[in-house]
Amino acid sequence: MSSRKLLQGLVLTLALGLTSVLMVGIWKGKTMKEQRVVEESEPTEAEMKLTDMEYTEMQEGNRIWTLKASEANYFQDEQKTLLTSVLLTLFLKSGEEIYLKSQKGILFAGTRNIELTDSVEATLPQGYTLSTEKAFYNHEARTIQSESLIHLTGPDVDLQGKRWQFHIPEREGIIEGGVRATVVFLPPKSQPSQ
């Protein structure tokens, strides 16, 4: 009987020992995971922070665009600037201007491309306005495009679609993907009596 009790005691001690080792391992793993999550969630510090930032891109003495933001955080390693409360003004050769406003944006330093996100509103020449959640300005191609739902309104027209692209030099816009349009025809203007 005593050898049986000894064997039971040994098995019980071994089980308690393994349980203790497992508990310590789980506790250490959880602690290390929490430390990694804290380390990963800490944002990298911007190398330069500006408030009320304004920058104008010039080419051959002509203004191409002006970018304004209430706050700009520049990250050298990523070559980008995170922007808050953004206003992008694009200058057309005709003298007209396109305005793009958004809550957030990114200026990519190397390419001078600009991504606008969070409630993007565009004001186009001749009274047209466009709203979407995301828009991208390609500096080299001189285009604005959006791959998110858009809503365009203006004189005599109301359009909705899934994609939009505007070629700035040609002043040509394209809306694609499930386009829905409402066109309002105004009566012709009356001729003055002679």
GROMACS .gro file of C-alpha atoms in nm:
model
  194
    1MET     CA    1   0.000   0.000   0.000
    2SER     CA    2   0.275   0.241   0.082
    3SER     CA    3   0.433   0.202  -0.263
    4ARG     CA    4   0.096   0.280  -0.418
    5LYS     CA    5   0.063   0.598  -0.207
    6LEU     CA    6   0.418   0.689  -0.295
    7LEU     CA    7   0.339   0.646  -0.668
    8GLN     CA    8   0.021   0.855  -0.634
    9GLY     CA    9   0.213   1.127  -0.450
   10LEU     CA   10   0.484   1.125  -0.718
   11VAL     CA   11   0.223   1.153  -1.000
   12LEU     CA   12   0.044   1.434  -0.810
   13THR     CA   13   0.374   1.620  -0.757
   14LEU     CA   14   0.465   1.576  -1.125
   15ALA     CA   15   0.120   1.704  -1.234
   16LEU     CA   16   0.147   2.007  -1.005
   17GLY     CA   17   0.496   2.078  -1.134
   18LEU     CA   18   0.385   2.062  -1.500
   19THR     CA   19   0.084   2.282  -1.421
   20SER     CA   20   0.313   2.538  -1.256
   21VAL     CA   21   0.550   2.538  -1.555
   22LEU     CA   22   0.257   2.583  -1.797
   23MET     CA   23   0.109   2.867  -1.588
   24VAL     CA   24   0.444   3.050  -1.577
   25GLY     CA   25   0.489   3.000  -1.955
   26ILE     CA   26   0.142   3.131  -2.033
   27TRP     CA   27   0.191   3.430  -1.804
   28LYS     CA   28   0.528   3.518  -1.963
   29GLY     CA   29   0.388   3.476  -2.315
   30LYS     CA   30   0.095   3.704  -2.238
   31THR     CA   31   0.322   3.966  -2.081
   32MET     CA   32   0.558   3.961  -2.382
   33LYS     CA   33   0.261   3.987  -2.624
   34GLU     CA   34   0.125   4.290  -2.434
   35GLN     CA   35   0.470   4.453  -2.449
   36ARG     CA   36   0.490   4.391  -2.826
   37VAL     CA   37   0.142   4.538  -2.879
   38VAL     CA   38   0.239   4.851  -2.681
   39GLU     CA   39   0.565   4.884  -2.877
   40GLU     CA   40   0.391   4.836  -3.214
   41SER     CA   41   0.110   5.080  -3.137
   42GLU     CA   42   0.341   5.365  -3.045
   43PRO     CA   43   0.353   5.593  -3.352
   44THR     CA   44   0.689   5.698  -3.481
   45GLU     CA   45   0.767   6.057  -3.403
   46ALA     CA   46   0.746   6.304  -3.688
   47GLU     CA   47   1.075   6.471  -3.766
   48MET     CA   48   0.904   6.801  -3.827
   49LYS     CA   49   0.562   6.931  -3.722
   50LEU     CA   50   0.406   7.244  -3.868
   51THR     CA   51   0.082   7.425  -3.800
   52ASP     CA   52  -0.097   7.640  -4.059
   53MET     CA   53   0.127   7.503  -4.335
   54GLU     CA   54   0.110   7.638  -4.690
   55TYR     CA   55   0.318   7.521  -4.987
   56THR     CA   56   0.296   7.624  -5.353
   57GLU     CA   57   0.435   7.403  -5.631
   58MET     CA   58   0.581   7.610  -5.916
   59GLN     CA   59   0.682   7.500  -6.266
   60GLU     CA   60   0.848   7.733  -6.516
   61GLY     CA   61   0.729   8.034  -6.317
   62ASN     CA   62   0.366   7.917  -6.308
   63ARG     CA   63   0.172   7.802  -6.003
   64ILE     CA   64   0.068   7.438  -6.041
   65TRP     CA   65  -0.096   7.389  -5.703
   66THR     CA   66  -0.110   7.525  -5.350
   67LEU     CA   67  -0.150   7.298  -5.050
   68LYS     CA   68  -0.274   7.428  -4.713
   69ALA     CA   69  -0.319   7.227  -4.393
   70SER     CA   70  -0.391   7.314  -4.033
   71GLU     CA   71  -0.123   7.061  -3.928
   72ALA     CA   72   0.154   6.879  -4.115
   73ASN     CA   73   0.375   6.600  -3.974
   74TYR     CA   74   0.676   6.510  -4.189
   75PHE     CA   75   0.832   6.162  -4.175
   76GLN     CA   76   1.178   6.156  -4.339
   77ASP     CA   77   1.214   5.775  -4.357
   78GLU     CA   78   0.882   5.735  -4.539
   79GLN     CA   79   0.920   6.056  -4.743
   80LYS     CA   80   0.565   6.162  -4.663
   81THR     CA   81   0.378   6.433  -4.477
   82LEU     CA   82   0.056   6.356  -4.292
   83LEU     CA   83  -0.190   6.644  -4.320
   84THR     CA   84  -0.496   6.757  -4.123
   85SER     CA   85  -0.777   6.988  -4.250
   86VAL     CA   86  -0.647   7.002  -4.606
   87LEU     CA   87  -0.720   7.246  -4.889
   88LEU     CA   88  -0.559   7.174  -5.227
   89THR     CA   89  -0.597   7.439  -5.498
   90LEU     CA   90  -0.509   7.334  -5.855
   91PHE     CA   91  -0.444   7.613  -6.107
   92LEU     CA   92  -0.565   7.570  -6.465
   93LYS     CA   93  -0.408   7.742  -6.766
   94SER     CA   94  -0.742   7.915  -6.829
   95GLY     CA   95  -0.706   8.096  -6.497
   96GLU     CA   96  -0.976   7.886  -6.332
   97GLU     CA   97  -0.911   7.688  -6.016
   98ILE     CA   98  -1.013   7.350  -5.873
   99TYR     CA   99  -1.047   7.324  -5.495
  100LEU     CA  100  -1.023   6.996  -5.304
  101LYS     CA  101  -1.098   6.991  -4.929
  102SER     CA  102  -1.066   6.697  -4.690
  103GLN     CA  103  -1.017   6.618  -4.323
  104LYS     CA  104  -0.694   6.423  -4.382
  105GLY     CA  105  -0.429   6.386  -4.647
  106ILE     CA  106  -0.080   6.267  -4.735
  107LEU     CA  107   0.180   6.452  -4.942
  108PHE     CA  108   0.434   6.211  -5.088
  109ALA     CA  109   0.758   6.412  -5.098
  110GLY     CA  110   0.940   6.223  -5.375
  111THR     CA  111   0.658   6.229  -5.631
  112ARG     CA  112   0.459   6.531  -5.504
  113ASN     CA  113   0.146   6.316  -5.532
  114ILE     CA  114  -0.129   6.393  -5.282
  115GLU     CA  115  -0.386   6.158  -5.131
  116LEU     CA  116  -0.695   6.310  -4.969
  117THR     CA  117  -0.925   6.112  -4.738
  118ASP     CA  118  -1.221   6.157  -4.506
  119SER     CA  119  -1.501   6.370  -4.653
  120VAL     CA  120  -1.338   6.493  -4.975
  121GLU     CA  121  -1.519   6.780  -5.146
  122ALA     CA  122  -1.412   6.915  -5.485
  123THR     CA  123  -1.525   7.243  -5.636
  124LEU     CA  124  -1.479   7.241  -6.013
  125PRO     CA  125  -1.508   7.525  -6.267
  126GLN     CA  126  -1.850   7.641  -6.386
  127GLY     CA  127  -2.035   7.554  -6.065
  128TYR     CA  128  -1.977   7.178  -6.035
  129THR     CA  129  -1.912   7.013  -5.699
  130LEU     CA  130  -1.809   6.657  -5.622
  131SER     CA  131  -1.803   6.463  -5.296
  132THR     CA  132  -1.631   6.133  -5.218
  133GLU     CA  133  -1.437   5.965  -4.935
  134LYS     CA  134  -1.099   5.944  -5.107
  135ALA     CA  135  -0.923   6.120  -5.395
  136PHE     CA  136  -0.570   6.100  -5.536
  137TYR     CA  137  -0.381   6.374  -5.722
  138ASN     CA  138  -0.111   6.239  -5.957
  139HIS     CA  139   0.138   6.523  -6.004
  140GLU     CA  140   0.320   6.383  -6.308
  141ALA     CA  141   0.003   6.286  -6.499
  142ARG     CA  142  -0.183   6.597  -6.374
  143THR     CA  143  -0.494   6.396  -6.291
  144ILE     CA  144  -0.730   6.364  -5.997
  145GLN     CA  145  -0.899   6.029  -5.945
  146SER     CA  146  -1.118   5.852  -5.698
  147GLU     CA  147  -1.190   5.482  -5.667
  148SER     CA  148  -1.466   5.537  -5.409
  149LEU     CA  149  -1.831   5.633  -5.459
  150ILE     CA  150  -1.872   5.986  -5.593
  151HIS     CA  151  -2.156   6.236  -5.621
  152LEU     CA  152  -2.127   6.519  -5.875
  153THR     CA  153  -2.373   6.806  -5.892
  154GLY     CA  154  -2.379   7.113  -6.110
  155PRO     CA  155  -2.584   7.318  -6.352
  156ASP     CA  156  -2.857   7.091  -6.495
  157VAL     CA  157  -2.697   6.764  -6.376
  158ASP     CA  158  -2.672   6.529  -6.079
  159LEU     CA  159  -2.441   6.225  -6.123
  160GLN     CA  160  -2.342   5.932  -5.906
  161GLY     CA  161  -2.081   5.668  -5.984
  162LYS     CA  162  -1.816   5.437  -5.843
  163ARG     CA  163  -1.504   5.587  -6.003
  164TRP     CA  164  -1.399   5.930  -6.123
  165GLN     CA  165  -1.100   6.072  -6.307
  166PHE     CA  166  -1.032   6.431  -6.412
  167HIS     CA  167  -0.754   6.521  -6.658
  168ILE     CA  168  -0.652   6.872  -6.556
  169PRO     CA  169  -0.481   7.003  -6.874
  170GLU     CA  170  -0.769   6.882  -7.096
  171ARG     CA  171  -1.037   6.979  -6.841
  172GLU     CA  172  -1.197   6.643  -6.910
  173GLY     CA  173  -1.377   6.431  -6.652
  174ILE     CA  174  -1.483   6.067  -6.665
  175ILE     CA  175  -1.729   5.894  -6.430
  176GLU     CA  176  -1.760   5.514  -6.444
  177GLY     CA  177  -1.920   5.222  -6.264
  178GLY     CA  178  -2.293   5.212  -6.201
  179VAL     CA  179  -2.345   5.570  -6.317
  180ARG     CA  180  -2.681   5.723  -6.234
  181ALA     CA  181  -2.767   6.062  -6.375
  182THR     CA  182  -3.042   6.318  -6.343
  183VAL     CA  183  -3.045   6.586  -6.609
  184VAL     CA  184  -3.265   6.893  -6.577
  185PHE     CA  185  -3.343   7.081  -6.897
  186LEU     CA  186  -3.409   7.447  -6.837
  187PRO     CA  187  -3.654   7.628  -7.064
  188PRO     CA  188  -3.487   7.834  -7.339
  189LYS     CA  189  -3.425   8.196  -7.258
  190SER     CA  190  -3.688   8.419  -7.410
  191GLN     CA  191  -3.584   8.659  -7.683
  192PRO     CA  192  -3.633   9.028  -7.604
  193SER     CA  193  -3.915   9.184  -7.804
  194GLN     CA  194  -3.819   9.429  -8.076
   0.00000   0.00000   0.00000
